[in-house]
């Protein structure tokens, strides 16, 4: 069945999440029950596969927060920064409902509505639950999610369950109060501000209690953790084990956003974020105990669209007030589109499984792993010009197969349809962002970036346009192996170059 949705997402061509990876891979979901798989298969933040096809949105109805984090600086009228805790406009519950229905009608592949800030949703219970109550009644085809620091979670579990919220994200950065005191200067608890280790201890206890209560009710829990080098980086593997033992379904280890211009304590004090290698090493060390999410985009609290894209400017309240929305008709259209997407996803999954079976039957290569960068605008294929990519998906190819590793953001090098203007500094920055990759696969690439990529030791490849990503990555990997580029001598030469 042909998907009727492709032209519904003009921003995808500019490099949205569909262009590349909050979730897990198909293999990681394979051991789950049918009930759980049905809950996550069209949730872009819980399924790595789904994020190529389905969109999400956040509504900013929760301004207040009950803790202070050293990595957070909330902003309520900012359109320039792309990070958690930032919004362009605060909404009332009534405005949030109108906006959600307008987005769902105009972006029919939007499946999920989340409340994630800019403060903590459960520190704003009246506004949060009024929004959920209205949406569960007026837009029953939309999944409802909430993201919380967990301090007020135990007292909110009953209300969450009442509104059919079956996806909750808890940010848990530690299970040791001594480490917590380095991350959280204070919490606001029982009408008092509690500082240091004492406050961190209360927060951790509440988080763990809330996690267990959610799991007992069958509510899926994703745990977010911010990786802070020198603070909790050596501790997060233990966090992963503990939250899994208490019922968490998925762990998302995110890099600290530490740029000083954001005005956070860590940023001003010079705390660095992790390198790409440090982040991937930690995710790999945690993955033995837990399903790991690797495609999170650390979204704004008012994000709209596919992961990695922001279409919020299309849905400001002044524009929404002029929209005529027939949501009953919209639901019928959405149902058709969702079924078509699911059919295509299942078809591609079957083809992928068949390819994997064929690969496992082949003689196994005795070669080292390789990272490759992919330029894509979605649907799991290589379909983007190198110069049009705002981010690249990073895949690892090895004798065991192909797996998604991460995404890397970059500035737009080329703004035109057919030709690129002056963009040398941005181009060089893009190439630096691909450090560690040995190939970049795209639908098309110009002469200048081709030359600079080769000089940087990255092989440009435009021969697999419109092919499935994982098939193309494995094909290039086998070509590299046949050419003798994957033996240890070559690896040592690259390392010392």
Short mmCIF file of C-alpha atoms in Angstrom, two decimals:
data_model
loop_
_atom_site.label_atom_id
_atom_site.label_comp_id
_atom_site.label_asym_id
_atom_site.label_seq_id
_atom_site.Cartn_x
_atom_site.Cartn_y
_atom_site.Cartn_z
CA UNK A 1 0.00 0.00 0.00
CA UNK A 2 1.38 3.40 -0.94
CA UNK A 3 1.92 5.81 1.93
CA UNK A 4 -0.25 8.92 1.60
CA UNK A 5 1.79 10.76 4.19
CA UNK A 6 5.08 11.69 2.57
CA UNK A 7 4.01 15.10 1.31
CA UNK A 8 2.40 15.92 4.64
CA UNK A 9 5.82 16.68 6.19
CA UNK A 10 7.63 19.39 4.26
CA UNK A 11 10.06 19.96 7.09
CA UNK A 12 11.37 16.43 6.81
CA UNK A 13 13.32 17.44 3.74
CA UNK A 14 15.22 19.82 5.99
CA UNK A 15 16.52 17.03 8.16
CA UNK A 16 14.07 16.06 10.87
CA UNK A 17 14.17 13.01 13.06
CA UNK A 18 12.87 11.23 10.16
CA UNK A 19 16.11 12.38 8.77
CA UNK A 20 17.85 10.02 10.90
CA UNK A 21 17.36 8.95 15.96
CA UNK A 22 13.88 9.00 21.70
CA UNK A 23 13.73 4.33 21.53
CA UNK A 24 15.04 0.90 20.77
CA UNK A 25 15.84 -1.16 17.72
CA UNK A 26 13.68 -3.95 16.37
CA UNK A 27 16.04 -6.55 17.82
CA UNK A 28 15.79 -4.95 21.27
CA UNK A 29 12.01 -5.07 21.06
CA UNK A 30 11.94 -8.66 19.89
CA UNK A 31 11.80 -10.17 23.37
CA UNK A 32 8.85 -8.06 24.47
CA UNK A 33 5.27 -9.23 24.78
CA UNK A 34 2.80 -8.42 22.01
CA UNK A 35 1.00 -6.07 24.40
CA UNK A 36 4.09 -3.97 25.03
CA UNK A 37 5.15 -4.03 21.39
CA UNK A 38 1.73 -2.68 20.43
CA UNK A 39 2.22 0.21 22.85
CA UNK A 40 5.58 1.27 21.47
CA UNK A 41 5.58 0.36 17.78
CA UNK A 42 4.23 3.78 16.73
CA UNK A 43 5.83 5.77 19.55
CA UNK A 44 8.81 7.70 18.12
CA UNK A 45 10.42 8.16 21.54
CA UNK A 46 10.22 4.50 22.52
CA UNK A 47 10.96 2.80 19.18
CA UNK A 48 13.98 3.56 17.01
CA UNK A 49 12.09 2.16 14.04
CA UNK A 50 8.99 4.31 14.66
CA UNK A 51 10.92 7.55 14.89
CA UNK A 52 11.62 7.40 11.16
CA UNK A 53 7.87 7.58 10.43
CA UNK A 54 5.85 8.96 13.35
CA UNK A 55 5.86 12.43 14.88
CA UNK A 56 5.39 13.75 18.40
CA UNK A 57 4.66 17.06 20.06
CA UNK A 58 5.10 18.63 23.48
CA UNK A 59 2.83 21.26 25.01
CA UNK A 60 4.30 23.77 27.45
CA UNK A 61 1.72 23.95 30.22
CA UNK A 62 4.02 23.35 33.22
CA UNK A 63 6.16 26.39 34.08
CA UNK A 64 7.07 25.64 37.70
CA UNK A 65 9.70 23.18 38.90
CA UNK A 66 10.30 21.61 42.30
CA UNK A 67 14.04 20.97 41.98
CA UNK A 68 17.06 22.83 40.65
CA UNK A 69 19.49 21.02 38.34
CA UNK A 70 22.94 22.38 37.56
CA UNK A 71 22.41 21.56 33.86
CA UNK A 72 19.05 23.36 33.51
CA UNK A 73 18.08 26.95 32.76
CA UNK A 74 14.41 27.30 31.88
CA UNK A 75 13.38 29.89 29.29
CA UNK A 76 9.77 30.76 28.49
CA UNK A 77 9.98 32.94 25.38
CA UNK A 78 12.97 31.64 23.44
CA UNK A 79 12.79 30.45 19.84
CA UNK A 80 16.53 30.13 19.22
CA UNK A 81 17.70 27.32 21.49
CA UNK A 82 16.97 23.66 20.91
CA UNK A 83 17.19 21.91 24.28
CA UNK A 84 14.95 20.77 27.14
CA UNK A 85 13.46 23.47 29.35
CA UNK A 86 13.04 25.99 26.54
CA UNK A 87 9.77 27.17 24.97
CA UNK A 88 8.54 30.02 22.81
CA UNK A 89 5.24 30.48 24.63
CA UNK A 90 3.53 29.06 27.69
CA UNK A 91 0.06 27.61 27.13
CA UNK A 92 -3.07 27.25 29.19
CA UNK A 93 -4.69 23.80 29.15
CA UNK A 94 -7.34 25.10 26.75
CA UNK A 95 -4.67 26.44 24.38
CA UNK A 96 -2.74 23.17 24.66
CA UNK A 97 -5.80 21.16 23.61
CA UNK A 98 -6.44 23.44 20.64
CA UNK A 99 -2.80 23.26 19.57
CA UNK A 100 -2.66 19.47 19.89
CA UNK A 101 -5.74 18.97 17.76
CA UNK A 102 -4.48 21.46 15.16
CA UNK A 103 -1.12 19.69 14.91
CA UNK A 104 -2.73 16.24 14.77
CA UNK A 105 -5.00 17.35 11.94
CA UNK A 106 -2.15 18.91 9.94
CA UNK A 107 0.57 16.36 10.74
CA UNK A 108 -1.50 13.17 10.67
CA UNK A 109 1.44 10.92 11.49
CA UNK A 110 1.69 12.62 14.90
CA UNK A 111 0.90 9.87 17.40
CA UNK A 112 2.15 11.17 20.75
CA UNK A 113 1.44 14.19 22.94
CA UNK A 114 3.83 14.74 25.82
CA UNK A 115 4.08 17.23 28.63
CA UNK A 116 7.71 17.76 29.52
CA UNK A 117 7.96 21.27 30.88
CA UNK A 118 9.42 23.78 30.73
CA UNK A 119 9.27 22.98 34.46
CA UNK A 120 8.10 19.66 35.89
CA UNK A 121 4.59 18.54 34.87
CA UNK A 122 3.87 16.97 38.25
CA UNK A 123 4.87 20.17 40.02
CA UNK A 124 1.98 21.73 38.06
CA UNK A 125 -0.67 19.05 38.63
CA UNK A 126 -3.79 21.13 37.94
CA UNK A 127 -2.57 22.41 34.55
CA UNK A 128 -1.06 19.04 33.58
CA UNK A 129 -4.03 16.85 34.45
CA UNK A 130 -6.60 19.25 33.06
CA UNK A 131 -4.76 19.03 29.73
CA UNK A 132 -4.65 15.25 29.88
CA UNK A 133 -8.31 14.98 30.92
CA UNK A 134 -9.44 17.11 27.99
CA UNK A 135 -7.27 15.34 25.44
CA UNK A 136 -8.21 11.83 26.53
CA UNK A 137 -11.84 12.79 25.92
CA UNK A 138 -11.51 14.95 22.80
CA UNK A 139 -8.56 13.31 20.98
CA UNK A 140 -8.69 9.66 22.01
CA UNK A 141 -6.44 8.50 19.15
CA UNK A 142 -3.38 10.29 20.57
CA UNK A 143 -1.03 8.61 23.04
CA UNK A 144 -0.42 10.68 26.17
CA UNK A 145 2.98 10.85 27.85
CA UNK A 146 4.62 12.74 30.68
CA UNK A 147 8.25 13.40 31.58
CA UNK A 148 9.15 14.14 35.20
CA UNK A 149 12.04 14.45 37.63
CA UNK A 150 10.09 12.05 39.87
CA UNK A 151 9.93 14.08 43.08
CA UNK A 152 6.12 14.28 43.01
CA UNK A 153 5.65 11.02 41.12
CA UNK A 154 4.38 8.63 43.84
CA UNK A 155 1.46 10.90 44.75
CA UNK A 156 0.59 11.27 41.03
CA UNK A 157 0.55 7.63 39.91
CA UNK A 158 -3.19 7.18 40.56
CA UNK A 159 -4.04 10.24 38.49
CA UNK A 160 -1.71 9.20 35.68
CA UNK A 161 -3.36 5.80 35.47
CA UNK A 162 -6.83 7.39 35.51
CA UNK A 163 -6.07 9.29 32.30
CA UNK A 164 -4.75 6.23 30.44
CA UNK A 165 -1.19 7.52 30.40
CA UNK A 166 0.85 4.41 29.77
CA UNK A 167 4.23 5.99 28.93
CA UNK A 168 6.18 7.90 31.61
CA UNK A 169 9.75 9.18 31.46
CA UNK A 170 11.69 9.77 34.70
CA UNK A 171 15.01 11.63 34.71
CA UNK A 172 17.25 9.68 37.08
CA UNK A 173 20.86 10.85 37.10
CA UNK A 174 22.08 8.92 40.12
CA UNK A 175 21.18 6.53 42.91
CA UNK A 176 23.86 7.86 45.27
CA UNK A 177 22.93 11.01 47.27
CA UNK A 178 26.58 12.13 47.41
CA UNK A 179 26.63 12.25 43.60
CA UNK A 180 23.15 13.74 43.56
CA UNK A 181 24.31 16.67 45.67
CA UNK A 182 26.74 17.59 42.90
CA UNK A 183 23.88 17.70 40.36
CA UNK A 184 20.95 19.10 42.38
CA UNK A 185 21.68 22.09 44.65
CA UNK A 186 18.17 21.91 46.13
CA UNK A 187 14.71 20.41 46.01
CA UNK A 188 11.42 21.94 47.16
CA UNK A 189 9.76 19.36 49.37
CA UNK A 190 6.84 19.70 51.80
CA UNK A 191 6.95 23.49 51.50
CA UNK A 192 10.65 23.68 52.31
CA UNK A 193 13.81 24.07 50.26
CA UNK A 194 16.13 21.20 51.14
CA UNK A 195 19.74 21.36 50.01
CA UNK A 196 22.67 19.05 49.39
CA UNK A 197 22.82 15.37 50.21
CA UNK A 198 19.61 15.45 52.25
CA UNK A 199 17.63 16.83 49.32
CA UNK A 200 19.23 14.43 46.85
CA UNK A 201 18.39 11.48 49.11
CA UNK A 202 14.70 12.43 49.18
CA UNK A 203 14.63 12.87 45.41
CA UNK A 204 16.24 9.48 44.78
CA UNK A 205 13.84 7.73 47.17
CA UNK A 206 10.83 9.34 45.47
CA UNK A 207 12.11 8.43 42.01
CA UNK A 208 12.63 4.79 42.92
CA UNK A 209 9.28 4.53 44.69
CA UNK A 210 7.47 6.11 41.76
CA UNK A 211 9.21 3.83 39.27
CA UNK A 212 8.14 0.74 41.19
CA UNK A 213 4.54 1.98 41.46
CA UNK A 214 4.33 2.67 37.72
CA UNK A 215 5.79 -0.73 36.84
CA UNK A 216 3.30 -2.44 39.15
CA UNK A 217 0.47 -0.83 37.17
CA UNK A 218 1.87 -1.89 33.81
CA UNK A 219 2.82 1.66 32.80
CA UNK A 220 5.91 1.71 30.58
CA UNK A 221 8.79 3.66 32.08
CA UNK A 222 11.71 5.16 30.21
CA UNK A 223 14.55 6.50 32.32
CA UNK A 224 16.55 9.48 31.09
CA UNK A 225 20.03 10.13 32.47
CA UNK A 226 22.32 13.05 31.69
CA UNK A 227 25.96 11.97 31.33
CA UNK A 228 28.14 14.47 33.21
CA UNK A 229 31.85 13.66 32.88
CA UNK A 230 33.61 13.55 36.23
CA UNK A 231 30.32 13.60 38.13
CA UNK A 232 28.12 10.60 37.27
CA UNK A 233 29.70 9.03 34.18
CA UNK A 234 31.24 6.15 36.14
CA UNK A 235 28.01 5.71 38.10
CA UNK A 236 25.41 5.45 35.32
CA UNK A 237 26.04 1.77 34.61
CA UNK A 238 24.90 1.09 38.19
CA UNK A 239 21.88 3.35 37.64
CA UNK A 240 20.98 1.32 34.56
CA UNK A 241 21.08 -1.97 36.49
CA UNK A 242 18.99 -0.63 39.35
CA UNK A 243 16.25 0.98 37.27
CA UNK A 244 15.95 -2.17 35.18
CA UNK A 245 15.56 -4.26 38.35
CA UNK A 246 12.74 -1.96 39.45
CA UNK A 247 10.84 -2.27 36.19
CA UNK A 248 12.11 0.37 33.76
CA UNK A 249 11.71 -0.64 30.13
CA UNK A 250 14.23 1.65 28.44
CA UNK A 251 17.27 3.73 29.39
CA UNK A 252 18.24 6.90 27.54
CA UNK A 253 21.74 8.17 28.39
CA UNK A 254 22.04 11.70 27.02
CA UNK A 255 25.06 13.98 26.76
CA UNK A 256 25.28 17.02 29.01
CA UNK A 257 24.52 20.21 27.06
CA UNK A 258 27.15 22.48 28.56
CA UNK A 259 27.56 25.51 26.30
CA UNK A 260 28.04 28.62 28.44
CA UNK A 261 25.64 30.67 26.33
CA UNK A 262 22.70 28.65 27.68
CA UNK A 263 23.30 30.14 31.11
CA UNK A 264 23.33 26.91 33.13
CA UNK A 265 25.50 26.53 36.23
CA UNK A 266 27.54 23.79 34.60
CA UNK A 267 27.95 25.84 31.43
CA UNK A 268 29.10 28.97 33.24
CA UNK A 269 31.48 26.96 35.45
CA UNK A 270 33.10 25.24 32.46
CA UNK A 271 31.86 21.69 33.05
CA UNK A 272 32.41 19.87 29.77
CA UNK A 273 30.03 17.51 28.07
CA UNK A 274 31.08 14.01 26.96
CA UNK A 275 32.76 13.28 23.67
CA UNK A 276 30.96 11.11 21.12
CA UNK A 277 33.23 8.19 21.96
CA UNK A 278 32.67 8.58 25.71
CA UNK A 279 28.90 8.64 25.22
CA UNK A 280 28.85 5.58 22.94
CA UNK A 281 31.18 3.65 25.28
CA UNK A 282 28.87 4.33 28.24
CA UNK A 283 25.76 3.40 26.25
CA UNK A 284 27.44 0.16 25.23
CA UNK A 285 28.45 -0.61 28.82
CA UNK A 286 24.85 -0.10 29.95
CA UNK A 287 23.28 -2.02 27.06
CA UNK A 288 24.19 -5.39 28.52
CA UNK A 289 21.70 -4.78 31.31
CA UNK A 290 19.11 -2.59 29.65
CA UNK A 291 17.41 -1.63 26.40
CA UNK A 292 19.23 1.54 25.37
CA UNK A 293 17.71 4.46 23.53
CA UNK A 294 20.20 6.05 21.16
CA UNK A 295 18.08 8.32 18.97
CA UNK A 296 16.98 10.97 21.51
CA UNK A 297 17.15 14.55 20.24
CA UNK A 298 16.91 16.26 23.67
CA UNK A 299 13.83 18.12 22.45
CA UNK A 300 12.49 21.50 23.44
CA UNK A 301 9.52 21.49 25.79
CA UNK A 302 7.35 22.71 22.90
CA UNK A 303 8.75 20.52 20.10
CA UNK A 304 6.49 19.66 17.16
CA UNK A 305 7.10 17.17 14.36
CA UNK A 306 9.41 14.27 13.69
CA UNK A 307 12.29 13.84 16.13
CA UNK A 308 15.05 16.23 15.22
CA UNK A 309 12.84 18.70 13.40
CA UNK A 310 10.94 21.63 14.83
CA UNK A 311 7.76 22.77 13.14
CA UNK A 312 6.61 24.81 16.10
CA UNK A 313 6.61 28.06 14.12
CA UNK A 314 3.77 26.66 11.99
CA UNK A 315 1.58 26.22 15.06
CA UNK A 316 1.86 29.36 17.18
CA UNK A 317 -1.35 30.30 18.94
CA UNK A 318 -2.04 33.26 16.67
CA UNK A 319 -2.00 30.88 13.67
CA UNK A 320 -4.02 28.19 15.42
CA UNK A 321 -6.81 30.62 16.29
CA UNK A 322 -7.45 31.02 12.54
CA UNK A 323 -7.51 27.27 11.81
CA UNK A 324 -10.78 25.41 11.29
CA UNK A 325 -10.36 21.89 12.66
CA UNK A 326 -12.84 19.07 12.07
CA UNK A 327 -11.20 16.56 14.38
CA UNK A 328 -13.61 13.74 13.65
CA UNK A 329 -12.65 13.94 9.97
CA UNK A 330 -9.01 14.30 10.99
CA UNK A 331 -9.18 11.09 13.06
CA UNK A 332 -10.50 9.16 10.08
CA UNK A 333 -7.66 10.44 7.90
CA UNK A 334 -5.11 9.74 10.63
CA UNK A 335 -6.35 6.17 10.99
CA UNK A 336 -5.81 5.47 7.28
CA UNK A 337 -2.35 7.00 7.34
CA UNK A 338 -1.28 5.18 10.51
CA UNK A 339 -2.41 1.86 9.05
CA UNK A 340 -0.48 2.57 5.85
CA UNK A 341 2.67 3.46 7.78
CA UNK A 342 2.36 0.34 9.93
CA UNK A 343 1.93 -1.81 6.84
CA UNK A 344 5.07 -0.37 5.29
CA UNK A 345 7.01 -0.75 8.53
CA UNK A 346 5.99 -4.40 8.87
CA UNK A 347 6.89 -5.06 5.24
CA UNK A 348 10.32 -3.49 5.66
CA UNK A 349 10.84 -5.34 8.93
CA UNK A 350 10.11 -8.65 7.23
CA UNK A 351 12.53 -7.82 4.42
CA UNK A 352 15.13 -6.81 6.97
CA UNK A 353 14.70 -10.08 8.88
CA UNK A 354 15.11 -12.01 5.64
CA UNK A 355 18.31 -10.13 4.82
CA UNK A 356 19.60 -10.76 8.34
CA UNK A 357 18.94 -14.48 7.96
CA UNK A 358 20.83 -14.49 4.68
CA UNK A 359 23.72 -12.61 6.27
CA UNK A 360 23.92 -15.04 9.20
CA UNK A 361 24.16 -17.92 6.74
CA UNK A 362 27.15 -16.37 4.97
CA UNK A 363 30.75 -17.03 6.07
CA UNK A 364 31.52 -14.52 8.83
CA UNK A 365 34.06 -11.83 8.04
CA UNK A 366 37.11 -11.53 10.26
CA UNK A 367 37.21 -7.75 10.19
CA UNK A 368 36.99 -4.81 12.58
CA UNK A 369 33.88 -2.66 13.10
CA UNK A 370 33.40 0.56 11.13
CA UNK A 371 31.29 3.65 11.80
CA UNK A 372 29.41 5.21 8.87
CA UNK A 373 27.42 8.45 8.71
CA UNK A 374 24.09 8.50 6.87
CA UNK A 375 22.23 11.46 5.36
CA UNK A 376 18.51 10.70 5.29
CA UNK A 377 15.17 12.47 5.46
CA UNK A 378 13.34 9.43 6.76
CA UNK A 379 11.55 6.18 5.91
CA UNK A 380 14.77 4.29 6.64
CA UNK A 381 16.43 4.99 3.29
CA UNK A 382 19.36 7.08 2.06
CA UNK A 383 17.57 10.00 0.48
CA UNK A 384 19.33 13.24 1.39
CA UNK A 385 22.00 15.39 -0.28
CA UNK A 386 25.11 15.70 1.90
CA UNK A 387 24.87 19.48 1.86
CA UNK A 388 21.22 19.50 2.96
CA UNK A 389 21.72 17.43 6.10
CA UNK A 390 21.33 19.09 9.50
CA UNK A 391 22.28 15.87 11.21
CA UNK A 392 23.66 12.46 10.35
CA UNK A 393 22.71 9.05 11.66
CA UNK A 394 25.71 7.01 12.77
CA UNK A 395 25.65 3.25 12.15
CA UNK A 396 28.21 0.63 13.05
CA UNK A 397 28.92 -2.19 10.61
CA UNK A 398 30.71 -5.30 11.85
CA UNK A 399 30.85 -9.03 11.08
CA UNK A 400 27.79 -9.40 13.35
CA UNK A 401 25.70 -7.00 11.26
CA UNK A 402 24.60 -3.36 11.32
CA UNK A 403 23.33 -1.39 14.30
CA UNK A 404 22.28 2.20 14.89
CA UNK A 405 24.62 4.01 17.27
CA UNK A 406 23.75 7.71 17.52
CA UNK A 407 23.02 10.91 15.66
CA UNK A 408 25.26 13.91 15.18
CA UNK A 409 23.94 17.38 14.61
CA UNK A 410 25.57 19.85 12.25
CA UNK A 411 24.83 23.17 10.61
CA UNK A 412 23.22 23.27 7.18
CA UNK A 413 26.06 23.44 4.68
CA UNK A 414 24.00 23.94 1.54
CA UNK A 415 20.75 25.92 1.46
CA UNK A 416 19.97 25.64 -2.24
CA UNK A 417 18.19 22.96 -4.22
CA UNK A 418 20.90 22.20 -6.76
CA UNK A 419 24.01 24.18 -5.89
CA UNK A 420 25.76 25.25 -2.73
CA UNK A 421 27.05 28.70 -1.92
CA UNK A 422 30.04 29.74 0.11
CA UNK A 423 30.11 27.56 3.18
CA UNK A 424 33.68 26.49 3.81
CA UNK A 425 33.74 27.03 7.58
CA UNK A 426 30.41 25.28 8.08
CA UNK A 427 31.56 22.46 5.82
CA UNK A 428 34.72 21.99 7.83
CA UNK A 429 32.68 21.95 11.03
CA UNK A 430 30.41 19.30 9.51
CA UNK A 431 33.38 17.12 8.62
CA UNK A 432 34.80 17.50 12.14
CA UNK A 433 31.46 16.37 13.54
CA UNK A 434 31.90 13.11 11.62
CA UNK A 435 35.18 12.25 13.35
CA UNK A 436 35.57 8.52 13.81
CA UNK A 437 33.43 7.68 10.78
CA UNK A 438 35.14 6.04 7.82
CA UNK A 439 32.39 6.58 5.25
CA UNK A 440 29.44 8.87 4.66
CA UNK A 441 26.48 7.66 2.60
CA UNK A 442 24.17 10.17 0.96
CA UNK A 443 22.00 10.53 -2.12
CA UNK A 444 24.25 13.15 -3.68
CA UNK A 445 27.38 15.15 -2.83
CA UNK A 446 29.32 18.02 -4.39
CA UNK A 447 32.96 18.09 -5.45
CA UNK A 448 34.21 20.32 -2.64
CA UNK A 449 32.86 18.25 0.28
CA UNK A 450 33.93 15.08 -1.53
CA UNK A 451 37.52 16.31 -1.65
CA UNK A 452 37.58 17.52 1.96
CA UNK A 453 36.01 14.31 3.24
CA UNK A 454 38.65 12.23 1.50
CA UNK A 455 41.40 14.41 2.97
CA UNK A 456 39.85 13.79 6.40
CA UNK A 457 39.97 10.03 5.82
CA UNK A 458 36.22 9.67 5.29
CA UNK A 459 35.07 7.96 2.09
CA UNK A 460 32.09 9.73 0.47
CA UNK A 461 29.56 7.44 -1.20
CA UNK A 462 26.56 8.47 -3.29
CA UNK A 463 25.97 5.11 -4.95
CA UNK A 464 23.19 3.86 -2.67
CA UNK A 465 20.56 6.57 -3.04
CA UNK A 466 17.05 5.42 -2.05
CA UNK A 467 18.34 2.09 -0.71
CA UNK A 468 17.48 0.86 2.81
CA UNK A 469 20.09 2.20 5.21
CA UNK A 470 21.18 -1.06 6.80
CA UNK A 471 21.48 -2.89 3.48
CA UNK A 472 23.58 -0.09 2.03
CA UNK A 473 25.82 0.10 5.09
CA UNK A 474 26.50 -3.63 4.95
CA UNK A 475 27.16 -3.48 1.20
CA UNK A 476 29.75 -0.72 1.68
CA UNK A 477 31.27 -2.64 4.60
CA UNK A 478 31.74 -5.73 2.44
CA UNK A 479 33.27 -3.59 -0.31
CA UNK A 480 35.74 -2.17 2.21
CA UNK A 481 36.57 -5.67 3.44
CA UNK A 482 37.12 -6.96 -0.11
CA UNK A 483 39.45 -4.01 -0.77
CA UNK A 484 41.54 -4.87 2.30
CA UNK A 485 40.60 -1.70 4.17
CA UNK A 486 39.45 -3.41 7.35
CA UNK A 487 42.53 -5.25 8.55
CA UNK A 488 44.35 -4.19 11.71
CA UNK A 489 47.26 -2.60 9.86
CA UNK A 490 44.91 -0.18 8.16
CA UNK A 491 43.22 0.55 11.50
CA UNK A 492 46.58 1.40 13.09
CA UNK A 493 47.46 3.61 10.14
CA UNK A 494 44.18 5.54 10.56
CA UNK A 495 44.72 5.89 14.31
CA UNK A 496 48.16 7.49 13.85
CA UNK A 497 47.18 9.67 10.87
#
